[in-house]
PDB file of C-alpha atoms and ligand atoms in Angstrom:
ATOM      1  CA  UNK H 111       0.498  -4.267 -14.280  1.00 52.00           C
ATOM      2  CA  UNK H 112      -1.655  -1.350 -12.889  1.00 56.00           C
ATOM      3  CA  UNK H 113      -0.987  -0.696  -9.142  1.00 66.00           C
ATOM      4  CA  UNK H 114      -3.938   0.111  -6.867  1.00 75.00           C
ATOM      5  CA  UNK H 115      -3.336   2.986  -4.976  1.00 86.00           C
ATOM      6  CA  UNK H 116      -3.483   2.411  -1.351  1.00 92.00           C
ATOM      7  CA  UNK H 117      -6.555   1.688   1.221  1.00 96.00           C
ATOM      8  CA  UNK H 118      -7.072   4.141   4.143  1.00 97.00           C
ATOM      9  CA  UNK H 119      -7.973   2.440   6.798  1.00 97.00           C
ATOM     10  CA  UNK H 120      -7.608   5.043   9.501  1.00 98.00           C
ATOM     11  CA  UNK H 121      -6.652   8.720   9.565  1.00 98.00           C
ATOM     12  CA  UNK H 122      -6.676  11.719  12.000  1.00 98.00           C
ATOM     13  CA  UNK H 123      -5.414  14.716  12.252  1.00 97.00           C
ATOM     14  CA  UNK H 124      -3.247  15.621  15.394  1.00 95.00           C
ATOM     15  CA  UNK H 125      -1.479  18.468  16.774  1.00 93.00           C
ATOM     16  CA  UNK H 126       1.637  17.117  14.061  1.00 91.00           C
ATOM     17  CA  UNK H 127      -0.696  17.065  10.968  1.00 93.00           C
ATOM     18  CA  UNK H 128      -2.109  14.235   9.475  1.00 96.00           C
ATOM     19  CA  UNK H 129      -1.696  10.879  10.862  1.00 97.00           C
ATOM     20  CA  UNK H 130      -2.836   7.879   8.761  1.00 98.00           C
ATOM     21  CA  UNK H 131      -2.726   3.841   8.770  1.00 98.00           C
ATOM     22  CA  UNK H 132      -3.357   2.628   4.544  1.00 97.00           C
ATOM     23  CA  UNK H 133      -3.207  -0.412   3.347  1.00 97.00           C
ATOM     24  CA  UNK H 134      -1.783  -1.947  -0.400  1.00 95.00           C
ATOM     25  CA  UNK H 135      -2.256  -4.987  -2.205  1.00 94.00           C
ATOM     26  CA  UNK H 136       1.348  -6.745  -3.207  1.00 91.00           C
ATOM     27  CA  UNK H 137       2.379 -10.195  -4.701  1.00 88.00           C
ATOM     28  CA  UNK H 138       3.616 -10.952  -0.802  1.00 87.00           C
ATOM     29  CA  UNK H 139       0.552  -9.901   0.374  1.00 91.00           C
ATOM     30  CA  UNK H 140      -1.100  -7.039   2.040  1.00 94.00           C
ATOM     31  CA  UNK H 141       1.186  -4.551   3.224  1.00 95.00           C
ATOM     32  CA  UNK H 142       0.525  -1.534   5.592  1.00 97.00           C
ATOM     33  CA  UNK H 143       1.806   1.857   5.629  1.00 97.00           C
ATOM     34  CA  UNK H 144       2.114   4.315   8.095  1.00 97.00           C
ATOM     35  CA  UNK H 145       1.927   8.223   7.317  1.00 96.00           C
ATOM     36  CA  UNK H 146       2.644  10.076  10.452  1.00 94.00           C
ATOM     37  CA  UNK H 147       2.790  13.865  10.040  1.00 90.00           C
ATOM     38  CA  UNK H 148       1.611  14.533   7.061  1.00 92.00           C
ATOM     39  CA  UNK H 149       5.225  11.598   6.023  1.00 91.00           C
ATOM     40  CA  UNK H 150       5.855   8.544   5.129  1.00 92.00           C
ATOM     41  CA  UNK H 151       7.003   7.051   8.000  1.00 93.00           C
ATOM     42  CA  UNK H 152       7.461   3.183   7.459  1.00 94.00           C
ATOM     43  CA  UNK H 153       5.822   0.366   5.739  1.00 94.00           C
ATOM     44  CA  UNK H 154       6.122  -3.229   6.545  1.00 92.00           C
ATOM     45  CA  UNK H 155       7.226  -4.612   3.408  1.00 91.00           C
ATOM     46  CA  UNK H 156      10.732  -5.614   4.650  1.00 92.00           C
ATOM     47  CA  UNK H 157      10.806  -5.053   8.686  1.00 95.00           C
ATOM     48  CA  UNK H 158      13.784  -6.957   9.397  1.00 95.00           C
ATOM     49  CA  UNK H 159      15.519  -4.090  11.070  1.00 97.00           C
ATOM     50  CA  UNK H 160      13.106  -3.582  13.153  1.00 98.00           C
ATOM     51  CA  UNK H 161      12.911  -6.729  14.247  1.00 98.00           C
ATOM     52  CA  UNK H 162      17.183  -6.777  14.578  1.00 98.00           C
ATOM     53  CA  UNK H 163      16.691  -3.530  16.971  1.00 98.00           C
ATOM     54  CA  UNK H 164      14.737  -6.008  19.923  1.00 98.00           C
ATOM     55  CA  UNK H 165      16.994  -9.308  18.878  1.00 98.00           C
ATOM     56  CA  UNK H 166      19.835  -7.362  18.920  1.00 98.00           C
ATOM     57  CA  UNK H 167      19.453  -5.883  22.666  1.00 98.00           C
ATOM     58  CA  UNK H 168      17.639  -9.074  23.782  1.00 98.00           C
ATOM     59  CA  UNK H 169      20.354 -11.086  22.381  1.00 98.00           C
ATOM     60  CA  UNK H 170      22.712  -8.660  24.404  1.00 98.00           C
ATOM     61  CA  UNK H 171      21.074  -9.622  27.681  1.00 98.00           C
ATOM     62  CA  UNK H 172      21.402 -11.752  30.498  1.00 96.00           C
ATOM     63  CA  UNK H 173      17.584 -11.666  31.753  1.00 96.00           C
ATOM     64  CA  UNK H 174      15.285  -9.172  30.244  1.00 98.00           C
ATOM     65  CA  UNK H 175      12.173  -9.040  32.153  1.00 98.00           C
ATOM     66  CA  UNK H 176      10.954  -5.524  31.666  1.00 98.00           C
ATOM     67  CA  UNK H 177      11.782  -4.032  28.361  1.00 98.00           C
ATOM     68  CA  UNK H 178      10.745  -0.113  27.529  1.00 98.00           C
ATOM     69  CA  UNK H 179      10.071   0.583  23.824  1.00 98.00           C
ATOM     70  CA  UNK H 180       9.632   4.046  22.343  1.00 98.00           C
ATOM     71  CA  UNK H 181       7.652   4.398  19.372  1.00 98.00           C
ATOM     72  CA  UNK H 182       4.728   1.927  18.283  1.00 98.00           C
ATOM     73  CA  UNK H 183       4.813   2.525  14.603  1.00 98.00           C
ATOM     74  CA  UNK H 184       3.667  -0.998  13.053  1.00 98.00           C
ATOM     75  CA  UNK H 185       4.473  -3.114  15.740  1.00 98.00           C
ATOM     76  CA  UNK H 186       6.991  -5.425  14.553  1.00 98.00           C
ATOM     77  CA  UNK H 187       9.648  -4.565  17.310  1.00 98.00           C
ATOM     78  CA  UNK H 188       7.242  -5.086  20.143  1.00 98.00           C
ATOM     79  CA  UNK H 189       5.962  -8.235  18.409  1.00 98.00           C
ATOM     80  CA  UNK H 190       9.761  -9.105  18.382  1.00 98.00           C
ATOM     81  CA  UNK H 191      10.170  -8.228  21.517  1.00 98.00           C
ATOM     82  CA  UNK H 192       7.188 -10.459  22.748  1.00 98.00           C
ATOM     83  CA  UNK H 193       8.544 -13.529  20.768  1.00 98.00           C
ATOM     84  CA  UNK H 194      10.582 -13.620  23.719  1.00 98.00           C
ATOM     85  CA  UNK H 195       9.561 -15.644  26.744  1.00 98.00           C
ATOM     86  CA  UNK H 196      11.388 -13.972  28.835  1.00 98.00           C
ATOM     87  CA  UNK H 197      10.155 -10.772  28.509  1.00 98.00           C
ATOM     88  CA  UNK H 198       7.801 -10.268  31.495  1.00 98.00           C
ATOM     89  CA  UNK H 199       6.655  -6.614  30.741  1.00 98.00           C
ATOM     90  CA  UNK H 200       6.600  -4.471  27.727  1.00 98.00           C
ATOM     91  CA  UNK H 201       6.109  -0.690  28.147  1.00 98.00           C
ATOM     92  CA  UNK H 202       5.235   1.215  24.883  1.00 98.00           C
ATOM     93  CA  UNK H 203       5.090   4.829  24.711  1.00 98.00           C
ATOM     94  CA  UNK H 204       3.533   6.063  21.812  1.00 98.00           C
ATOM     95  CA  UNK H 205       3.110  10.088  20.997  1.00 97.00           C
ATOM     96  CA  UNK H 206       0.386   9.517  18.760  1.00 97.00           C
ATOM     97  CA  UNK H 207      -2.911   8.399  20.718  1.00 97.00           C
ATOM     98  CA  UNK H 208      -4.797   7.393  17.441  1.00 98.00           C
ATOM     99  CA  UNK H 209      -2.613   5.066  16.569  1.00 98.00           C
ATOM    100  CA  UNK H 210      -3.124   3.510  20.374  1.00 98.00           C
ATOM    101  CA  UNK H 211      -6.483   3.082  19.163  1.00 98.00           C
ATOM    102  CA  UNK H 212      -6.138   1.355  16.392  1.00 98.00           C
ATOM    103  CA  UNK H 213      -3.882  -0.725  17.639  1.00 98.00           C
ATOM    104  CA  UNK H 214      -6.427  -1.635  20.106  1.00 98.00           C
ATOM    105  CA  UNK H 215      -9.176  -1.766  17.414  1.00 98.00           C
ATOM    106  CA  UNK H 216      -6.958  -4.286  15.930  1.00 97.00           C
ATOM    107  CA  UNK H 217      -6.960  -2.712  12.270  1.00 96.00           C
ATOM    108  CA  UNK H 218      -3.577  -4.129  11.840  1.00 96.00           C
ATOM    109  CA  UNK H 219      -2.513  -7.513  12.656  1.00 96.00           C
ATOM    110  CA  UNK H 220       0.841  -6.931  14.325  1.00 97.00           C
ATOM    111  CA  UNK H 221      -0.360  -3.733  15.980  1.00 98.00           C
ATOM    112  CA  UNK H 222      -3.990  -6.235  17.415  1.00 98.00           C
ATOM    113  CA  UNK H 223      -1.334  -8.917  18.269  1.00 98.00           C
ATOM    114  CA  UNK H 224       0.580  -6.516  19.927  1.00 98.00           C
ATOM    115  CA  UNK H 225      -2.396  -4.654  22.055  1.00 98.00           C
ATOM    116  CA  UNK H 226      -3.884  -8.126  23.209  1.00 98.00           C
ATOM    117  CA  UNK H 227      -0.562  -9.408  24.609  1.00 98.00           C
ATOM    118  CA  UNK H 228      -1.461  -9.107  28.140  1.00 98.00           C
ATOM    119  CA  UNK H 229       2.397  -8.383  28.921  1.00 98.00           C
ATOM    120  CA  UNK H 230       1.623  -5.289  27.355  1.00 98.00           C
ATOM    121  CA  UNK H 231       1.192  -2.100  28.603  1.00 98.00           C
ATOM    122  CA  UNK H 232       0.578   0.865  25.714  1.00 98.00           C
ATOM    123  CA  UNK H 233       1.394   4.206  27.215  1.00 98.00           C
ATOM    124  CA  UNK H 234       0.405   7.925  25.253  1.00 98.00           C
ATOM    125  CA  UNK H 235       3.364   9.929  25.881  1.00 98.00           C
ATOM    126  CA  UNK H 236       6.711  11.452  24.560  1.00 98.00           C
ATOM    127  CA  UNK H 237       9.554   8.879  25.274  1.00 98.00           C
ATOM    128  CA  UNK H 238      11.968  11.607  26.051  1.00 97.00           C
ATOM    129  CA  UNK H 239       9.932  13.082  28.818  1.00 97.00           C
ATOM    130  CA  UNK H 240       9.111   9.063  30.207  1.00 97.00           C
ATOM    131  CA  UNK H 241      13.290   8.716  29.989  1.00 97.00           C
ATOM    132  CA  UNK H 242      13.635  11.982  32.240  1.00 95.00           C
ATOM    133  CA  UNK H 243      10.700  11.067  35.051  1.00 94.00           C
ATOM    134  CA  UNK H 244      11.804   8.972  37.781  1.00 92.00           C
ATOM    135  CA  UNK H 245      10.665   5.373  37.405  1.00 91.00           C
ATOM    136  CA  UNK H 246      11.908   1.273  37.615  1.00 91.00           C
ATOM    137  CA  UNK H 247      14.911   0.662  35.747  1.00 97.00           C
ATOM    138  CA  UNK H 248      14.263  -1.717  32.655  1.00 98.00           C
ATOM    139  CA  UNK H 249      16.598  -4.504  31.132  1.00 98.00           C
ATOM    140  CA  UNK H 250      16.435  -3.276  27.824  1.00 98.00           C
ATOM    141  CA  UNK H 251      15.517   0.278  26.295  1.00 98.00           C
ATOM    142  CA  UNK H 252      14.348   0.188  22.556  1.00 98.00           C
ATOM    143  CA  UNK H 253      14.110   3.802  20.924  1.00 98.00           C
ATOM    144  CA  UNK H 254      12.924   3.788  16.829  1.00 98.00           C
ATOM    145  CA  UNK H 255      10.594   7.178  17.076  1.00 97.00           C
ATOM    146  CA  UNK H 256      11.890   9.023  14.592  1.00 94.00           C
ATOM    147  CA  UNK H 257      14.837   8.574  11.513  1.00 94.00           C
ATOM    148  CA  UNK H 258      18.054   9.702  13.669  1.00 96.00           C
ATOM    149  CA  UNK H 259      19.170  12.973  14.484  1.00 96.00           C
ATOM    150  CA  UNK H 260      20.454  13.701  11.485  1.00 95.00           C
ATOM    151  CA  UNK H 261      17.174  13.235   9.807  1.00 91.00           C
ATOM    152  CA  UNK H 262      14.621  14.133  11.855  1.00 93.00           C
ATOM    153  CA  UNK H 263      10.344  13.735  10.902  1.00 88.00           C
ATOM    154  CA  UNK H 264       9.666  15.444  14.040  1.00 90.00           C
ATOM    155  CA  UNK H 265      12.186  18.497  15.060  1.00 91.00           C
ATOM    156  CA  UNK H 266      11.241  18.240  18.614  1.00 94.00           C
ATOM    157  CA  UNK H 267      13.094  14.815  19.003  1.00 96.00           C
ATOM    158  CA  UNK H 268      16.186  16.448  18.277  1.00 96.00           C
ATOM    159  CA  UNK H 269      16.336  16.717  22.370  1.00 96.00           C
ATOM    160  CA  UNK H 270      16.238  12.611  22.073  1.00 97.00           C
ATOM    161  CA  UNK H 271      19.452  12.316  20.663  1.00 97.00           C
ATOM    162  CA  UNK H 272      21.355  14.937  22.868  1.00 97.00           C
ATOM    163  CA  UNK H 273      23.418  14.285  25.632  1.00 97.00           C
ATOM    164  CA  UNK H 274      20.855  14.443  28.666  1.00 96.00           C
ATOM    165  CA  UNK H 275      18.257  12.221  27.076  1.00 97.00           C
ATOM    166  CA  UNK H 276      20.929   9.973  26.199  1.00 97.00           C
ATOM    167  CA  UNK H 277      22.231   9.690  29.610  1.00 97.00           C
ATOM    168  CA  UNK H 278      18.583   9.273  30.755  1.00 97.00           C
ATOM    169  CA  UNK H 279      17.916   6.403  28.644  1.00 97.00           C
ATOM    170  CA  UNK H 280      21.675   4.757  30.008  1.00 97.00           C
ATOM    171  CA  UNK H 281      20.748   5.850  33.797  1.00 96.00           C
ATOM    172  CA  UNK H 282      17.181   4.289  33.307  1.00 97.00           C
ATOM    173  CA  UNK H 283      19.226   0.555  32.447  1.00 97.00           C
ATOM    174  CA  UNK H 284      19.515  -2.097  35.302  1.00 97.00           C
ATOM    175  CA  UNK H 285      23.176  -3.466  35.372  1.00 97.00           C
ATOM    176  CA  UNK H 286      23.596  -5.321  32.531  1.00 97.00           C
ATOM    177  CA  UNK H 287      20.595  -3.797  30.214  1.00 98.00           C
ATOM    178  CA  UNK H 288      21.216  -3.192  26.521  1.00 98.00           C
ATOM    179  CA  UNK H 289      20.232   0.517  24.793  1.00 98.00           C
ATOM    180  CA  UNK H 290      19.228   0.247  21.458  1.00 98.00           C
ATOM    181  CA  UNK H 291      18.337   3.458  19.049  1.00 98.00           C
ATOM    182  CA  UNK H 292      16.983   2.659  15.487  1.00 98.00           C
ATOM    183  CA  UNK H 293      18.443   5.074  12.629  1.00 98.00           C
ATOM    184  CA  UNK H 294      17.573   5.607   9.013  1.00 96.00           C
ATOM    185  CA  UNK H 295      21.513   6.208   7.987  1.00 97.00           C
ATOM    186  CA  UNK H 296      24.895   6.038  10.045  1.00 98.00           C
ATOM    187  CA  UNK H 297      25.172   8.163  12.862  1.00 98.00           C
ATOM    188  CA  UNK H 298      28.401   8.915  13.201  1.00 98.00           C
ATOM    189  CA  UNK H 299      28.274  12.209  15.670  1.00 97.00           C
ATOM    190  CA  UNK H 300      25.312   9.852  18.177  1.00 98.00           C
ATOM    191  CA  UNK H 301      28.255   6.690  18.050  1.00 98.00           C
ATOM    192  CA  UNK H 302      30.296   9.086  19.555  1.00 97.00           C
ATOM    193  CA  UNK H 303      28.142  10.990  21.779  1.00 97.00           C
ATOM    194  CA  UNK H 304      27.347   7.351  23.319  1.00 97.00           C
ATOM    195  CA  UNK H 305      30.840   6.480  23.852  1.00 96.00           C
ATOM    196  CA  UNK H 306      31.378   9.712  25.327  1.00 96.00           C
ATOM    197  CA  UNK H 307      28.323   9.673  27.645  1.00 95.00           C
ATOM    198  CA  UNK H 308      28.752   5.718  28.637  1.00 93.00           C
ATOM    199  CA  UNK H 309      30.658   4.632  31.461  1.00 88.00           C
ATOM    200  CA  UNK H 310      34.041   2.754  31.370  1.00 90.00           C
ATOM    201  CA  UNK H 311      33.142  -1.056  31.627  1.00 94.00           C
ATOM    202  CA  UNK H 312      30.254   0.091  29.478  1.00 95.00           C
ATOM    203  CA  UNK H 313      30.201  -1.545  25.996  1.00 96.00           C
ATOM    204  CA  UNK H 314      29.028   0.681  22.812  1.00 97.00           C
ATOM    205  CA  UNK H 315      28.306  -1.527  19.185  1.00 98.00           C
ATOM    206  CA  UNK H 316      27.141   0.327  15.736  1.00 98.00           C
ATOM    207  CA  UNK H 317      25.212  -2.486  14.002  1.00 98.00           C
ATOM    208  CA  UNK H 318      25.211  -1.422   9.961  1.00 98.00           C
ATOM    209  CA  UNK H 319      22.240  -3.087   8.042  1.00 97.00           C
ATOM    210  CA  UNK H 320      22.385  -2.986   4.602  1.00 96.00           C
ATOM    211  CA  UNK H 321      18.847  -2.538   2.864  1.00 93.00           C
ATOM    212  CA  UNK H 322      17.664  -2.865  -0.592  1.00 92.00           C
ATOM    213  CA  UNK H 323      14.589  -1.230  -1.538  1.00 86.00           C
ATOM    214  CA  UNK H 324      12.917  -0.870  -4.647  1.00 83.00           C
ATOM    215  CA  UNK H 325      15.904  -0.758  -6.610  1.00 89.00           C
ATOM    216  CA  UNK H 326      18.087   1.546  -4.242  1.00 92.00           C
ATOM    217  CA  UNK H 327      20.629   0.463  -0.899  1.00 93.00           C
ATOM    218  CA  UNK H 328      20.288   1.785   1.968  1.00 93.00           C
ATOM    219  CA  UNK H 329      22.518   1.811   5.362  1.00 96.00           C
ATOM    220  CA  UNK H 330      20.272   1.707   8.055  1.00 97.00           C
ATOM    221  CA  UNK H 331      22.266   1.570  11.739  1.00 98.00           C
ATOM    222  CA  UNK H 332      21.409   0.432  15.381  1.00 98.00           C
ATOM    223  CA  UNK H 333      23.229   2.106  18.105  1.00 98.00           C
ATOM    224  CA  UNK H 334      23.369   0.008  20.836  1.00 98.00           C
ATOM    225  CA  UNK H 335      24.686   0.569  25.196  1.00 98.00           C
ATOM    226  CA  UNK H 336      25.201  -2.238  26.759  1.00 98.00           C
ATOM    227  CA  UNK H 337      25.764  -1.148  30.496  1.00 96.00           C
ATOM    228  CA  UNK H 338      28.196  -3.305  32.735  1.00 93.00           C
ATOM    229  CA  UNK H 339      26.546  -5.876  35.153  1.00 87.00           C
ATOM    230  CA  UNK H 340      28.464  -4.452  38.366  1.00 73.00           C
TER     231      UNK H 340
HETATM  232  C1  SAM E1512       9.072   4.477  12.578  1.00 50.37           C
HETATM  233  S1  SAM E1512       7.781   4.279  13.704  1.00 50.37           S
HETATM  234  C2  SAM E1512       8.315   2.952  14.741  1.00 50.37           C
HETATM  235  C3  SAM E1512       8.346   1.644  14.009  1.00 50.37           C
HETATM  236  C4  SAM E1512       8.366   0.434  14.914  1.00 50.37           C
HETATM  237  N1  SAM E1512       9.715   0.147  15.385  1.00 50.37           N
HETATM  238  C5  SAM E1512       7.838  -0.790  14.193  1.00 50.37           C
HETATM  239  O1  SAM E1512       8.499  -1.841  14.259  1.00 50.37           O
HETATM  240  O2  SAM E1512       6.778  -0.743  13.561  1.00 50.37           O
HETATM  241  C6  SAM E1512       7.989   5.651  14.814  1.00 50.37           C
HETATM  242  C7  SAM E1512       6.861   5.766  15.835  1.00 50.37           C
HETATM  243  O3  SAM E1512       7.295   6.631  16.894  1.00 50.37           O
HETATM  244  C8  SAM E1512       6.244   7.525  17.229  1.00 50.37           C
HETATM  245  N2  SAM E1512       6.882   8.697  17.862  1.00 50.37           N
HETATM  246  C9  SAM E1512       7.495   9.742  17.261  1.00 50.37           C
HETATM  247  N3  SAM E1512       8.040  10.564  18.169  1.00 50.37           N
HETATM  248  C10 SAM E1512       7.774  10.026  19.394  1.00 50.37           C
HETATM  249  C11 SAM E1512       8.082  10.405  20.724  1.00 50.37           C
HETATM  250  N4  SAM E1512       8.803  11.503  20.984  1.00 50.37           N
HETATM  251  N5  SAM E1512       7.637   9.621  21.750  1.00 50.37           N
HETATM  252  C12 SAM E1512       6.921   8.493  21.484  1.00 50.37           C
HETATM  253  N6  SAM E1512       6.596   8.076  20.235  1.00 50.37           N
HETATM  254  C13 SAM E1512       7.021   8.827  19.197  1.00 50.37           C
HETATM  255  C14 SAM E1512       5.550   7.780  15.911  1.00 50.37           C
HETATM  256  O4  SAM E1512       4.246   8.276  16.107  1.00 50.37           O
HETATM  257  C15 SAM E1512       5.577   6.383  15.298  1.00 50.37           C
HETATM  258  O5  SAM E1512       4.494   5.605  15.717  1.00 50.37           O
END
C-alpha cells in the first residue's frame, strides 16, 4: 500500500521556527500531527498517556475545581480534563499563539472541542513564567510542554524542570492538589528532585507507561505531587 504523505492544514513560522498542524489518512482514521519547531512533536494516533496525565491527577483528588494545564499540543489532556464534571475552570497556557488560533478556528476536532468549552480559558504564555507570578492556587497542575529534561525540544524549558519552577508549580497547589509532569522516558534525576523539593506529608508517585509504536517500546513516565490536605 502507498502512503499519502501528510495534509498541511496550518503552518507558521514563530520566533522557534516552523510551527505546523498536518493531517494523514490511516485505517483508524484521520490522524493529526503536530510539528512544533521545526520537530515532531506528537501525533494523536495513540494518546492514552496523555489522557493518563489528567486521570491520573484528577483521580488523585478530592475536588478539583480549577485545574492549570501547560501546553495545548492536540488537546487530548484538556479534553480529558473536561470529561470531568467537576472541573469548574481550565486554564491553558500555550507558548505558541498560532496554535491558539487554530484551536479556535476549530481545524482540529479535539483542539475546536476544547476552545468552545466555555470552562475554558486559553492563555498565550510560557508556563514557567505563569508558575512564578502570583495568582489563585489550583487543585491540579498538568505540565506536558516539552519531552522531560533530559530530552528537551525547546532548551529554554530546561528552567521548568529545576528546582524553583518545581517548587512554584508545588507552592501554586491548594491542600490536597495533585502535580503532574508528562515525560517522553524515565526521569530518574526530576523523581528525585520532587521528593527532595516536596514537603513531608507530601506524597510523590512515578507512573511508568509502557508504549508500543510502530514496531518499537517505549517508557513514557508521569511524575506526579500530590500535596497533603492540612
Ligand atoms: C507535546 S505538546 C502537548 C500535548 C498535549 N498534552 C496533548 O494532549 O495534546 C506540547 C505543547 O506545549 C507547548 N509548549 C512548549 N513549551 C511551552 C512553554 N514553556 N509554555 C507553554 N507551552 C509550551 C508546545 O507549543 C506544544 O503545544
Amino acid at each position: 500500500m502507498i502512503e499519502e504523505p501528510p495534509r498541511t492544514l496550518a503552518r507558521a513560522q514563530t520566533s522557534r521556527g516552523d510551527l505546523a498542524l498536518r493531517v494523514r489518512a490511516s485505517p483508524g482514521g484521520p490522524v493529526h500531527e503536530l510539528i512544533v519547531a521545526g520537530i515532531f512533536a506528537m501525533d494523536d494516533v495513540d494518546h492514552s498517556t496523555e489522557d493518563v496525565l489528567a486521570e491520573a491527577a484528577l483521580s488523585r483528588c478530592g475536588t478539583p475545581a480549577r485545574v492549570l494545564v501547560g501546553g495545548l499540543g492536540l488537546g487530548h489532556t484538556a479534553l480529558a480534563v473536561l470529561h470531568d464534571r467537576r472541573v469548574a475552570e481550565l486554564e491553558i497556557v500555550e507558548l505558541e499563539e498560532p496554535l491558539v488560533a487554530w484551536a479556535h478556528a476549530g481545524l482540529v476536532p479535539t483542539l475546536a472541542a476544547v476552545a468552545a468549552d466555555p470552562r475554558v480559558r486559553l492563555r498565550i504564555a510560557d508556563i514557567a513564567a505563569v508558575l512564578t507570578e502570583p495568582g489563585p492556587a489550583y487543585d491540579v497542575v498538568l505540565l506536558d510542554v516539552d519531552n522531560g529534561p533530559s530530552f528537551l525540544v525547546h532548551q529554554a524549558n530546561a528552567g521548568l524542570y529545576a528546582e524553583a519552577h518545581l517548587r512554584a508549580a508545588i507552592d501554586r497547589l491548594a491542600p490536597g492538589g495533585v502535580l503532574a509532569i508528562w515525560a517522553a522516558q524515565r526521569e530518574p534525576e526530576l523523581f528525585a528532585r520532587l521528593q527532595e523539593i516536596a514537603g513531608a506529608q507530601d506524597s510523590i508517585a512515578e507512573l511508568v507507561l509502557p508504549i508500543t509504536r510502530e514496531g518499537r517500546s517505549f517508557d513514557y513516565a508521569i511524575y506526579l505531587v500530590e500535596r497533603s490536605g492540612t
